[in-house]
Amino acid sequence: MNIDKTNLEKLNALQNKKVLKIVESFAELCKPDKTTVITDSEDDINYVRELSLKNKEEIPLKKEGHTVHFDGYSDQARDKENTKILVPEGTVLGRHIKIIDREAGLKEIYSFFDGAMKGKEMLVRFFCLGPLNSRFSIPALQITDSAYVAHSEDLLYRSGYEAFKQLKNKDEFFYFIHSAGELENYTSKHTDKRRVYIDLEQGRVLSVNTQYAGNTIGLKKLALRLTIKKAIREDWLCEHMFISGIHNKGRVTYFTGAFPSACGKTSTAMLPGNTIIGDDIAYIRPRKDGRAYAVNVEKGIFGIIQDVNPNDDPIIYEALISPEETIFSNVLIKDQTPFWLGMGRELPKEGTNFSDEWQEGKKDPDGKEIPPAHKNARYTIRLSGLKNVDANLDNPGGVPVSGFIYGGRDSDTNIPVFQSLDWSHGVFTGTCLESETTAATLGKEGERKHNPMANLDFLVIHISVYIEAHLKFGRSLDNPPLIFGTNYFLKENGKYLNGMMDKKVWLHWMELRVHNEVGVIKTPIGFIPKYEDLKILFEKLLNKEYNREDYEKQFAIRIPQLLAKLDRIETFYKDDKLPESFYTHLNAQRQRLIEAKKRFGKDNILPSDFNT
Ligand code: SPV
Ligand code: MN
């Protein structure tokens, strides 16, 4: 192993045989010129930051602390096609999960790793998933030849070198091996050989020939996959959820929310007036008091930058123009300044972007016009730099969760907000989550896709086992969170029916529901708000008059569309043999919709109809 005495001492100080073995074996396979071990010290962390500039994975921007990173033109999102679970022969995980024979997969990916770090430096880093010194914590070892990946992790995760010392030779940690592979113009050259293989048996993920964070940052979506399995074994939940506190009447009420990529998750978590704990991944455990408690796995945000502007996302916008350490990725750079789509000002007509030198009208090899910045362009920041960060961000005990939110995206079916009838109906609501596809994963945009609990991309166990775990989790609680559904994207004649900030009203309505301070109207899909209550909230929170006509239109129960959705869902799960309660809810909901259509004699049933 190419490692000097100082670095070897840092490794040996951990007194962990498994760590040493992993580092040795991957150094041998990947053949880096040099192996550097990063502790929690400021010097070591600075070293990573400077290395990413030195090797040009990041370029400094005008504002202090700001850098930009570009991923290759064909490496702009998570690669679902080539992300697979390594399984022993005969394993059945259902048709929603990509698998590959363990031996064959390992052989293939090891061959890609062979010599992949030649001429490069291998960084060995230690982190903690979740707050330190907590029953939620999971230690994680990251090995990567990308200083950008290692630097991003500094902003996003709690350092864990000391936590590894406390492990005292125990082998209970996850590990992640990443190589960007051969580089061309500082980006991964062989994206045709991009692979992300999840090894449940060893609690590790191997990732190669890619730089995009969703494929490479071990502690993010790669660890999510490993943890879903661990959580199910241990009777808790690992969810693709934000955690946010809603403040009202001097009390704070915490919600977690699962939204497929680009369905308004970060902006919901970050609503003005809320305090934020996390925007992407939550660990949720039951506690003896009969409630669910959640922690953020991360301590930073890797967020979509498109449409972040002073009006729609004031807090993030302010953070992005302040001189805090920030990594911009795949934005447009002109005069060392970042620009992105929907930032609320005109963009330059030339600059540098994910296609290299760019000018308006530039086309890619397929003749497609290249936008100034990628739709999935992102920012990476620490939560601690935000003025709305919640005081409990690092609380090792987590925060009590009063509500789960499942947020989909469709233009014609679901209403803006509703409450499920009970926990198991809420699980059904989450199971039925649908969204139009977006730029956050490679592939076609604008297709309607099912995404149960917004976690489908990350499942490593059969969907029925995952759903059953949710049902069981609810049963284990005396006081389970209420479950809500949202859809911010309803349209009429191509125009959105709701303003960007209306979600603030929906959230506050949920808060009042938790405290039993507003009533509801019962409909076939669940409980919906009363006009009077929303009117007060619109006035109070947004200083806006809310018309009854708007309410009736937004909250109309669209029977044919809702029935069509149930048909799609049934088809989607046709081979899955889900828990019995899924079919009970599916049939009952369908029946309620059909009966309502009969009773009221129309397709679009208005909230006021239910009252009569
Ligand atoms: C998502 O797509 O859900 C993200 C970004 O949070 S990624 O890291 O690509 O998963
Ligand atoms: Mn996510």
Coordinates of C-alpha atoms and ligand atoms in Angstrom, one line a residue:
M1 CA 0.0 0.0 0.0
N2 CA 1.3 3.4 -1.0
I3 CA 0.9 5.2 2.3
D4 CA 3.4 7.2 4.4
K5 CA 4.1 6.9 8.1
T6 CA 1.9 9.7 9.2
N7 CA -1.1 8.5 7.4
L8 CA -0.5 4.9 8.5
E9 CA -0.4 6.1 12.1
K10 CA -3.8 7.8 11.7
L11 CA -5.2 4.5 10.5
N12 CA -3.5 2.4 13.2
A13 CA -4.8 4.8 15.9
L14 CA -8.3 3.6 15.2
Q15 CA -7.3 0.1 16.2
N16 CA -9.8 -1.4 13.9
K17 CA -8.8 -4.4 12.0
K18 CA -11.6 -4.3 9.5
V19 CA -10.9 -0.7 8.6
L20 CA -7.3 -1.5 7.9
K21 CA -8.1 -4.5 5.8
I22 CA -10.6 -2.5 3.7
V23 CA -8.1 0.3 3.1
E24 CA -5.3 -2.2 2.2
S25 CA -7.3 -4.3 -0.1
F26 CA -8.8 -1.4 -2.1
A27 CA -5.4 0.4 -2.2
E28 CA -4.0 -2.8 -3.7
L29 CA -6.9 -3.0 -6.3
C30 CA -7.2 0.7 -7.3
K31 CA -3.4 1.4 -7.2
P32 CA -3.5 5.1 -6.1
D33 CA -0.2 7.0 -6.1
K34 CA -0.8 8.0 -2.6
T35 CA -3.2 7.2 0.3
T36 CA -4.3 10.0 2.6
V37 CA -6.2 9.5 5.8
I38 CA -8.4 12.4 6.9
T39 CA -9.2 12.8 10.6
D40 CA -11.7 15.2 12.2
S41 CA -8.9 17.9 12.5
E42 CA -9.3 21.2 10.8
D43 CA -6.0 20.8 9.0
D44 CA -7.1 17.5 7.5
I45 CA -10.4 18.9 6.4
N46 CA -8.7 22.0 4.9
Y47 CA -6.4 19.6 3.0
V48 CA -9.4 18.0 1.2
R49 CA -10.9 21.4 0.3
E50 CA -7.6 22.6 -1.1
L51 CA -7.0 19.3 -3.0
S52 CA -10.3 19.7 -4.8
L53 CA -9.0 23.1 -6.1
K54 CA -5.5 21.8 -6.8
N55 CA -6.8 19.0 -9.0
K56 CA -9.4 21.2 -10.6
E57 CA -12.5 19.2 -9.5
E58 CA -13.6 22.5 -8.1
I59 CA -12.9 26.0 -9.3
P60 CA -13.0 29.0 -7.0
L61 CA -15.6 31.7 -7.6
K62 CA -15.5 35.4 -6.8
K63 CA -17.3 35.1 -3.5
E64 CA -15.2 33.8 -0.6
G65 CA -15.9 30.1 0.2
H66 CA -17.7 29.5 -3.1
T67 CA -16.6 27.0 -5.7
V68 CA -18.1 25.3 -8.7
H69 CA -17.9 21.7 -9.7
F70 CA -18.9 20.2 -13.1
D71 CA -20.0 16.7 -13.7
G72 CA -19.5 15.3 -17.2
Y73 CA -22.2 16.0 -19.8
S74 CA -23.6 12.5 -19.5
D75 CA -23.2 12.3 -15.7
Q76 CA -25.8 14.8 -14.5
A77 CA -28.1 12.7 -12.4
R78 CA -28.5 9.4 -10.6
D79 CA -28.1 6.4 -12.9
K80 CA -31.0 4.1 -12.2
E81 CA -30.1 1.7 -15.0
N82 CA -26.7 0.8 -13.6
T83 CA -27.4 0.9 -9.9
K84 CA -28.0 -2.7 -8.8
I85 CA -28.2 -4.8 -5.7
L86 CA -25.7 -7.7 -5.6
V87 CA -27.6 -10.8 -4.7
P88 CA -26.9 -14.5 -4.3
E89 CA -28.4 -16.8 -6.9
G90 CA -32.2 -17.3 -6.5
T91 CA -32.9 -14.1 -4.7
V92 CA -36.3 -12.6 -5.6
L93 CA -36.8 -8.8 -4.8
G94 CA -39.6 -8.1 -7.2
R95 CA -39.8 -6.3 -10.5
H96 CA -39.2 -2.8 -9.1
I97 CA -35.6 -3.5 -8.0
K98 CA -32.6 -4.0 -10.2
I99 CA -30.4 -6.9 -9.2
I100 CA -27.3 -8.6 -10.4
D101 CA -25.7 -11.9 -9.5
R102 CA -23.3 -11.1 -6.7
E103 CA -20.3 -12.9 -8.0
A104 CA -20.7 -11.7 -11.6
G105 CA -21.3 -8.1 -10.4
L106 CA -18.3 -8.0 -8.1
K107 CA -16.1 -9.5 -10.8
E108 CA -17.2 -6.8 -13.2
I109 CA -16.9 -3.8 -10.9
Y110 CA -13.6 -5.0 -9.5
S111 CA -12.3 -5.1 -13.0
F112 CA -13.3 -1.4 -13.4
F113 CA -11.7 -0.6 -10.1
D114 CA -8.5 -2.3 -11.1
G115 CA -5.9 0.5 -11.4
A116 CA -8.7 3.2 -11.5
M117 CA -6.8 5.4 -9.1
K118 CA -3.4 5.3 -10.9
G119 CA -1.9 8.8 -10.9
K120 CA -4.5 9.9 -8.2
E121 CA -4.7 10.2 -4.5
M122 CA -7.0 7.9 -2.5
L123 CA -8.8 9.7 0.3
V124 CA -9.9 7.8 3.4
R125 CA -12.6 9.5 5.4
F126 CA -14.7 8.7 8.5
F127 CA -18.2 10.0 9.1
C128 CA -21.2 9.4 11.2
L129 CA -24.7 9.0 9.7
G130 CA -27.1 10.8 12.1
P131 CA -26.0 12.8 15.1
L132 CA -23.0 11.8 17.1
N133 CA -23.3 9.7 20.2
S134 CA -26.9 8.8 19.5
R135 CA -28.8 5.5 19.3
F136 CA -29.4 6.6 15.7
S137 CA -25.7 6.9 14.7
I138 CA -24.2 4.6 12.1
P139 CA -20.5 5.0 11.5
A140 CA -19.5 5.2 7.8
L141 CA -16.1 4.9 6.1
Q142 CA -15.7 6.5 2.7
I143 CA -12.8 5.8 0.3
T144 CA -12.7 8.0 -2.8
D145 CA -10.3 9.4 -5.4
S146 CA -12.5 12.4 -5.7
A147 CA -11.7 15.4 -3.5
Y148 CA -15.0 16.9 -4.6
V149 CA -16.9 13.9 -3.2
A150 CA -14.8 14.1 0.0
H151 CA -15.3 17.9 0.3
S152 CA -19.1 17.7 -0.3
E153 CA -19.2 15.2 2.5
D154 CA -17.7 17.7 4.8
L155 CA -20.6 20.0 4.3
L156 CA -23.1 17.3 4.4
Y157 CA -22.1 14.9 7.2
R158 CA -20.8 14.8 10.7
S159 CA -17.1 13.9 10.9
G160 CA -16.6 10.5 12.5
Y161 CA -12.9 9.7 12.9
E162 CA -13.4 9.9 16.7
A163 CA -16.6 7.9 16.5
F164 CA -14.6 5.2 14.8
K165 CA -12.1 5.2 17.6
Q166 CA -14.9 4.6 20.0
L167 CA -15.9 1.5 17.9
K168 CA -13.0 -0.3 19.5
N169 CA -12.4 -2.8 16.8
K170 CA -16.1 -3.5 16.3
D171 CA -17.0 -4.1 12.6
E172 CA -20.4 -2.4 12.8
F173 CA -20.1 0.3 10.1
F174 CA -21.0 0.8 6.5
Y175 CA -18.3 1.5 3.9
F176 CA -18.3 3.1 0.5
I177 CA -15.7 2.8 -2.2
H178 CA -15.7 5.3 -5.1
S179 CA -13.5 6.0 -8.0
A180 CA -14.4 8.6 -10.7
G181 CA -12.2 6.4 -13.0
E182 CA -10.2 7.9 -15.7
L183 CA -10.7 11.6 -16.2
E184 CA -11.0 13.8 -19.2
N185 CA -11.3 17.5 -18.7
Y186 CA -11.6 16.7 -15.0
T187 CA -14.7 14.6 -15.4
S188 CA -15.3 10.9 -15.6
K189 CA -14.5 9.7 -19.1
H190 CA -16.0 6.2 -19.2
T191 CA -19.6 6.8 -18.1
D192 CA -20.6 3.8 -20.2
K193 CA -18.8 1.8 -17.5
R194 CA -20.6 3.7 -14.7
R195 CA -21.7 1.3 -12.0
V196 CA -23.2 1.6 -8.5
Y197 CA -23.4 -1.8 -6.9
I198 CA -25.0 -2.3 -3.5
D199 CA -23.6 -5.2 -1.4
L200 CA -26.0 -5.8 1.4
E201 CA -24.0 -8.8 2.6
Q202 CA -21.0 -6.7 3.4
G203 CA -22.8 -3.4 4.3
R204 CA -21.0 -1.6 1.5
V205 CA -21.6 0.2 -1.8
L206 CA -19.1 0.3 -4.7
S207 CA -19.4 3.1 -7.2
V208 CA -17.2 3.8 -10.3
N209 CA -16.8 6.0 -13.4
T210 CA -19.1 8.7 -12.1
Q211 CA -18.9 11.9 -10.1
Y212 CA -22.5 13.1 -9.8
A213 CA -23.1 13.2 -6.0
G214 CA -26.3 11.1 -6.1
N215 CA -24.1 8.2 -7.5
T216 CA -20.9 8.9 -5.5
I217 CA -21.5 10.4 -2.1
G218 CA -21.6 7.2 -0.1
L219 CA -23.4 8.6 2.9
K220 CA -26.3 9.9 0.8
K221 CA -28.3 7.7 -1.5
L222 CA -25.9 4.8 -1.3
A223 CA -26.2 4.5 2.5
L224 CA -29.9 5.1 2.3
R225 CA -30.2 1.8 0.5
L226 CA -28.1 -0.1 3.1
T227 CA -30.0 1.5 5.9
I228 CA -33.4 0.6 4.7
K229 CA -32.5 -3.0 5.2
K230 CA -30.9 -2.4 8.6
A231 CA -34.0 -0.4 9.8
I232 CA -36.4 -3.1 8.8
R233 CA -34.3 -5.7 10.7
E234 CA -34.4 -3.5 13.8
D235 CA -38.1 -2.3 13.5
W236 CA -37.6 1.4 12.6
L237 CA -37.9 3.4 9.4
C238 CA -35.3 4.9 7.1
E239 CA -37.1 7.3 4.8
H240 CA -36.5 9.7 2.0
M241 CA -38.0 12.5 4.1
F242 CA -37.3 16.0 5.2
I243 CA -37.8 17.0 8.8
S244 CA -39.2 20.5 9.6
G245 CA -40.7 22.3 12.5
I246 CA -43.9 24.4 12.2
H247 CA -44.2 27.2 14.7
N248 CA -47.5 28.4 15.9
K249 CA -48.8 29.8 19.2
G250 CA -45.5 29.4 20.8
R251 CA -45.3 25.6 20.1
V252 CA -43.3 23.7 17.5
T253 CA -44.7 20.7 15.8
Y254 CA -42.4 18.5 13.6
F255 CA -43.4 16.9 10.3
T256 CA -41.5 14.6 8.0
G257 CA -42.2 14.6 4.3
A258 CA -41.5 12.2 1.4
F259 CA -41.6 13.8 -2.0
P260 CA -40.1 12.3 -5.2
S261 CA -37.2 14.4 -6.6
A262 CA -38.3 17.9 -7.6
C263 CA -41.8 17.8 -6.1
G264 CA -41.3 20.6 -3.7
K265 CA -39.6 18.7 -0.9
T266 CA -36.8 21.2 0.0
S267 CA -39.0 24.2 -0.4
T268 CA -41.7 22.7 1.9
A269 CA -39.0 21.9 4.5
M270 CA -37.7 25.5 4.1
L271 CA -40.9 27.4 4.2
P272 CA -40.5 30.8 5.8
G273 CA -41.4 30.5 9.5
N274 CA -40.5 26.8 9.6
T275 CA -37.3 25.6 11.3
I276 CA -35.4 23.0 9.3
I277 CA -33.7 19.9 10.6
G278 CA -33.2 18.1 7.3
D279 CA -34.3 18.1 3.7
D280 CA -33.5 14.6 2.4
I281 CA -33.2 11.5 4.6
A282 CA -34.6 10.8 8.0
Y283 CA -34.1 7.9 10.5
I284 CA -37.3 7.4 12.4
R285 CA -37.5 5.3 15.6
P286 CA -40.1 4.6 18.1
R287 CA -39.5 5.7 21.7
K288 CA -40.9 4.4 24.9
D289 CA -43.3 7.3 25.2
G290 CA -45.2 5.8 22.2
R291 CA -44.2 8.4 19.7
A292 CA -41.9 8.4 16.7
Y293 CA -38.7 10.3 16.8
A294 CA -36.6 11.5 13.8
V295 CA -33.1 12.6 13.2
N296 CA -31.5 14.0 10.0
V297 CA -28.9 11.6 8.7
E298 CA -27.1 14.7 7.3
K299 CA -26.1 18.2 8.4
G300 CA -26.2 19.9 5.0
I301 CA -28.2 20.2 1.9
F302 CA -27.5 19.0 -1.7
G303 CA -30.4 20.9 -3.2
I304 CA -31.8 21.6 -6.7
I305 CA -30.9 25.2 -7.5
Q306 CA -33.3 25.8 -10.3
D307 CA -36.0 28.3 -9.4
V308 CA -34.2 29.3 -6.2
N309 CA -34.9 33.1 -6.3
P310 CA -35.6 35.8 -3.7
N311 CA -39.3 35.4 -4.1
D312 CA -39.9 31.7 -4.0
D313 CA -37.0 30.5 -1.8
P314 CA -35.8 33.6 0.0
I315 CA -33.9 31.7 2.8
I316 CA -31.9 29.5 0.4
Y317 CA -31.3 32.4 -1.9
E318 CA -29.9 34.4 0.9
A319 CA -27.7 31.6 1.9
L320 CA -26.4 31.2 -1.6
I321 CA -25.3 34.8 -1.9
S322 CA -23.6 34.9 1.5
P323 CA -19.9 34.1 1.8
E324 CA -20.5 30.7 3.5
E325 CA -18.7 27.6 2.1
T326 CA -20.8 26.5 -0.9
I327 CA -20.3 24.2 -3.8
F328 CA -22.3 25.0 -6.9
S329 CA -22.6 22.2 -9.4
N330 CA -23.5 22.3 -13.1
V331 CA -24.6 25.9 -13.1
L332 CA -23.4 28.5 -15.6
I333 CA -20.3 30.5 -14.7
K334 CA -19.5 33.9 -16.1
D335 CA -16.9 36.2 -14.5
Q336 CA -16.5 33.7 -11.7
T337 CA -20.1 34.1 -10.7
P338 CA -22.8 31.3 -10.7
F339 CA -26.0 31.6 -12.7
W340 CA -28.9 29.2 -12.8
L341 CA -32.4 28.7 -14.4
G342 CA -35.2 30.5 -12.6
M343 CA -32.9 32.6 -10.4
G344 CA -35.0 35.7 -11.0
R345 CA -32.6 37.5 -13.3
E346 CA -31.4 37.4 -16.8
L347 CA -28.6 34.9 -17.5
P348 CA -25.5 35.7 -19.5
K349 CA -25.5 34.5 -23.1
E350 CA -22.1 32.8 -22.7
G351 CA -19.9 31.3 -20.1
T352 CA -18.8 27.9 -18.8
N353 CA -21.3 25.2 -18.0
F354 CA -21.6 21.4 -17.9
S355 CA -20.9 21.3 -21.7
D356 CA -17.6 23.2 -21.2
E357 CA -17.5 26.6 -23.0
W358 CA -21.1 27.6 -23.7
Q359 CA -22.8 30.2 -25.8
E360 CA -26.5 30.7 -26.5
G361 CA -27.7 28.3 -29.2
K362 CA -24.9 25.7 -28.6
K363 CA -26.1 22.2 -29.5
D364 CA -25.1 18.8 -28.2
P365 CA -23.9 16.0 -30.6
D366 CA -27.6 15.0 -31.0
G367 CA -28.6 18.4 -32.1
K368 CA -30.3 19.3 -28.9
E369 CA -29.9 22.8 -27.6
I370 CA -27.9 23.0 -24.4
P371 CA -29.5 25.1 -21.7
P372 CA -27.3 27.7 -19.9
A373 CA -27.4 25.6 -16.7
H374 CA -28.6 22.0 -16.1
K375 CA -32.0 21.5 -14.7
N376 CA -30.5 19.3 -12.1
A377 CA -27.8 21.9 -11.2
R378 CA -27.3 21.9 -7.4
Y379 CA -25.9 23.7 -4.5
T380 CA -24.2 22.1 -1.4
I381 CA -24.3 24.0 1.8
R382 CA -24.2 23.4 5.6
L383 CA -27.5 23.7 7.4
S384 CA -25.8 25.6 10.2
G385 CA -25.3 28.5 7.8
L386 CA -29.1 29.0 7.4
K387 CA -31.0 31.4 9.6
N388 CA -33.9 29.0 10.0
V389 CA -31.9 26.0 11.2
D390 CA -33.7 24.2 14.1
A391 CA -32.1 24.1 17.5
N392 CA -32.5 20.3 17.6
L393 CA -30.5 19.6 14.4
D394 CA -27.9 17.7 16.4
N395 CA -30.1 16.5 19.2
P396 CA -29.0 12.8 19.7
G397 CA -32.6 12.0 20.8
G398 CA -34.2 13.4 17.7
V399 CA -37.5 15.2 17.6
P400 CA -41.0 13.9 18.0
V401 CA -42.8 13.5 14.7
S402 CA -46.5 14.6 14.6
G403 CA -47.2 14.2 10.9
F404 CA -45.9 12.4 7.8
I405 CA -46.5 14.1 4.5
Y406 CA -46.5 12.3 1.1
G407 CA -46.2 14.8 -1.7
G408 CA -46.9 13.8 -5.3
R409 CA -46.9 15.8 -8.5
D410 CA -49.8 15.7 -10.9
S411 CA -51.7 18.2 -12.9
D412 CA -55.2 16.8 -12.8
T413 CA -55.9 14.3 -10.1
N414 CA -55.1 14.9 -6.4
I415 CA -56.2 17.8 -4.3
P416 CA -53.7 20.2 -2.7
V417 CA -53.9 18.7 0.8
F418 CA -55.8 15.9 2.6
Q419 CA -55.5 13.8 5.7
S420 CA -55.6 10.0 5.5
L421 CA -58.3 8.2 7.5
D422 CA -55.9 6.5 9.8
W423 CA -52.3 5.1 9.9
S424 CA -53.0 2.1 7.6
H425 CA -54.9 4.3 5.1
G426 CA -51.9 6.7 5.3
V427 CA -49.6 3.9 4.4
F428 CA -51.9 3.2 1.5
T429 CA -51.6 6.9 0.5
G430 CA -47.8 6.7 0.6
T431 CA -47.9 3.4 -1.4
C432 CA -49.9 5.2 -4.1
L433 CA -47.6 8.2 -4.4
E434 CA -47.1 9.3 -8.0
S435 CA -45.0 11.9 -9.7
E436 CA -44.2 13.2 -13.1
T437 CA -40.5 12.4 -13.8
T438 CA -38.0 15.2 -13.5
A439 CA -34.4 15.9 -14.4
A440 CA -33.0 14.4 -11.1
T441 CA -32.6 11.0 -12.7
L442 CA -31.4 10.1 -16.1
G443 CA -34.1 9.4 -18.6
K444 CA -37.3 10.9 -20.0
E445 CA -39.0 13.8 -18.3
G446 CA -42.7 14.4 -17.8
E447 CA -43.9 10.8 -17.5
R448 CA -46.2 9.8 -14.6
K449 CA -44.4 7.3 -12.4
H450 CA -45.3 5.5 -9.2
N451 CA -42.9 6.1 -6.4
P452 CA -44.1 4.6 -3.1
M453 CA -43.0 6.7 -0.2
A454 CA -40.7 8.5 -2.7
N455 CA -38.3 5.6 -1.8
L456 CA -38.7 3.3 -4.8
D457 CA -35.3 4.1 -6.3
F458 CA -33.7 3.1 -3.0
L459 CA -35.5 -0.1 -2.1
V460 CA -33.3 -3.1 -1.5
I461 CA -36.0 -5.4 -0.2
H462 CA -39.3 -6.5 -1.7
I463 CA -41.8 -3.7 -1.8
S464 CA -44.3 -5.8 0.2
V465 CA -41.8 -6.2 3.0
Y466 CA -41.2 -2.4 3.0
I467 CA -44.9 -1.7 3.1
E468 CA -45.5 -4.2 5.9
A469 CA -42.7 -2.5 7.9
H470 CA -44.6 0.7 7.8
L471 CA -47.8 -1.0 9.0
K472 CA -45.9 -2.6 11.8
F473 CA -44.2 0.6 12.7
G474 CA -47.6 2.4 13.1
R475 CA -48.9 -0.5 15.3
S476 CA -45.8 -0.2 17.6
L477 CA -46.8 3.4 18.4
D478 CA -49.5 4.6 20.9
N479 CA -49.5 7.9 19.2
P480 CA -48.5 7.5 15.5
P481 CA -48.0 10.6 13.3
L482 CA -51.0 11.7 11.3
I483 CA -50.5 11.0 7.6
F484 CA -51.2 13.7 4.9
G485 CA -51.1 13.8 1.2
T486 CA -50.2 16.9 -0.9
N487 CA -50.1 18.0 -4.5
Y488 CA -48.8 21.5 -5.3
F489 CA -49.1 21.0 -9.1
L490 CA -52.8 21.0 -10.0
K491 CA -53.4 22.8 -13.2
E492 CA -56.3 24.2 -15.2
N493 CA -55.8 25.2 -18.9
G494 CA -52.0 24.8 -18.4
K495 CA -51.9 27.2 -15.4
Y496 CA -51.2 26.2 -11.8
L497 CA -54.2 26.5 -9.6
N498 CA -52.0 27.4 -6.6
G499 CA -49.3 29.9 -5.8
M500 CA -45.8 28.7 -4.7
M501 CA -46.5 29.9 -1.1
D502 CA -49.9 28.3 -0.7
K503 CA -48.1 25.3 0.7
K504 CA -47.6 27.3 3.9
V505 CA -51.4 27.3 4.4
W506 CA -51.5 23.5 3.8
L507 CA -48.8 23.0 6.3
H508 CA -50.4 25.1 9.0
W509 CA -53.7 23.4 8.4
M510 CA -51.9 20.1 9.1
E511 CA -50.5 21.6 12.3
L512 CA -53.9 22.6 13.4
R513 CA -55.2 19.0 12.7
V514 CA -52.4 17.6 14.9
H515 CA -53.6 19.7 17.7
N516 CA -57.3 19.0 16.9
E517 CA -58.1 22.6 16.4
V518 CA -59.9 22.5 13.1
G519 CA -62.6 20.2 11.7
V520 CA -62.7 18.4 8.4
I521 CA -64.9 17.2 5.6
K522 CA -64.8 13.5 5.0
T523 CA -64.5 12.5 1.4
P524 CA -63.7 9.2 -0.4
I525 CA -60.0 9.8 -0.4
G526 CA -59.7 11.1 3.2
F527 CA -60.4 14.2 5.3
I528 CA -60.1 17.6 3.5
P529 CA -60.0 21.1 5.0
K530 CA -63.0 23.3 5.5
Y531 CA -63.2 26.6 3.5
E532 CA -63.6 28.7 6.6
D533 CA -60.4 27.4 8.1
L534 CA -58.3 27.9 5.0
K535 CA -59.7 31.4 4.5
I536 CA -58.4 32.4 7.9
L537 CA -55.0 30.8 7.2
F538 CA -54.6 32.5 3.8
E539 CA -55.4 35.8 5.4
K540 CA -53.1 35.3 8.4
L541 CA -50.1 33.7 6.7
L542 CA -50.1 35.1 3.2
N543 CA -52.3 38.2 3.6
K544 CA -54.3 36.9 0.7
E545 CA -58.1 36.7 0.2
Y546 CA -59.0 33.1 -0.6
N547 CA -62.2 32.8 -2.7
R548 CA -64.7 30.1 -2.2
E549 CA -64.6 29.4 -6.0
D550 CA -60.9 28.8 -5.9
Y551 CA -61.4 26.4 -2.9
E552 CA -64.1 24.5 -4.7
K553 CA -62.0 24.1 -7.8
Q554 CA -58.8 23.1 -6.0
F555 CA -60.5 20.7 -3.6
A556 CA -63.0 19.1 -6.0
I557 CA -62.9 15.3 -5.8
R558 CA -62.2 14.4 -9.5
I559 CA -63.8 10.9 -9.6
P560 CA -62.7 9.7 -13.1
Q561 CA -59.1 10.8 -12.5
L562 CA -59.0 9.3 -9.0
L563 CA -60.4 6.0 -10.3
A564 CA -57.9 6.0 -13.2
K565 CA -55.1 6.5 -10.6
L566 CA -56.3 3.5 -8.6
D567 CA -56.3 1.4 -11.9
R568 CA -52.7 2.5 -12.6
I569 CA -51.7 1.6 -9.1
E570 CA -53.3 -1.8 -9.3
T571 CA -51.4 -2.4 -12.5
F572 CA -48.2 -1.2 -11.1
Y573 CA -48.4 -3.6 -8.2
K574 CA -50.0 -6.5 -10.1
D575 CA -47.1 -8.9 -9.5
D576 CA -46.3 -7.8 -6.0
K577 CA -48.6 -9.5 -3.5
L578 CA -48.7 -6.5 -1.1
P579 CA -50.0 -6.8 2.4
E580 CA -53.7 -7.5 2.7
S581 CA -54.5 -4.0 3.9
F582 CA -53.4 -2.5 0.6
Y583 CA -56.1 -4.4 -1.3
T584 CA -58.7 -3.6 1.4
H585 CA -58.0 0.1 1.0
L586 CA -57.8 -0.1 -2.7
N587 CA -61.2 -1.7 -3.0
A588 CA -62.8 0.5 -0.3
Q589 CA -61.5 3.7 -1.8
R590 CA -62.7 2.6 -5.3
Q591 CA -66.1 1.8 -3.9
R592 CA -66.4 5.1 -2.1
L593 CA -65.5 7.0 -5.3
I594 CA -68.1 5.0 -7.3
E595 CA -70.8 5.6 -4.7
A596 CA -70.0 9.3 -4.5
K597 CA -70.4 9.6 -8.2
K598 CA -73.7 7.8 -8.0
R599 CA -75.0 9.8 -5.1
F600 CA -74.1 13.2 -6.5
G601 CA -74.6 12.3 -10.1
K602 CA -71.4 14.0 -11.4
D603 CA -67.7 13.5 -12.0
N604 CA -66.4 16.5 -10.1
I605 CA -67.7 16.6 -6.6
L606 CA -67.2 19.9 -4.8
P607 CA -66.4 20.1 -1.1
S608 CA -69.7 21.9 -0.6
D609 CA -71.6 18.9 -2.0
F610 CA -70.3 16.7 0.8
N611 CA -71.6 19.1 3.3
T612 CA -75.1 18.8 2.1
Ligands
SPV1 C1 -32.8 13.2 -5.1 O1 -32.7 13.1 -6.3 O2 -33.7 12.6 -4.4 C2 -31.8 13.9 -4.4 C3 -30.5 14.2 -5.1 O3 -31.9 14.2 -3.2 S1 -29.6 12.8 -5.3 O4 -28.4 13.0 -4.4 O5 -29.2 12.8 -6.7 O6 -30.3 11.7 -4.9
MN2 MN -33.4 13.0 -2.3

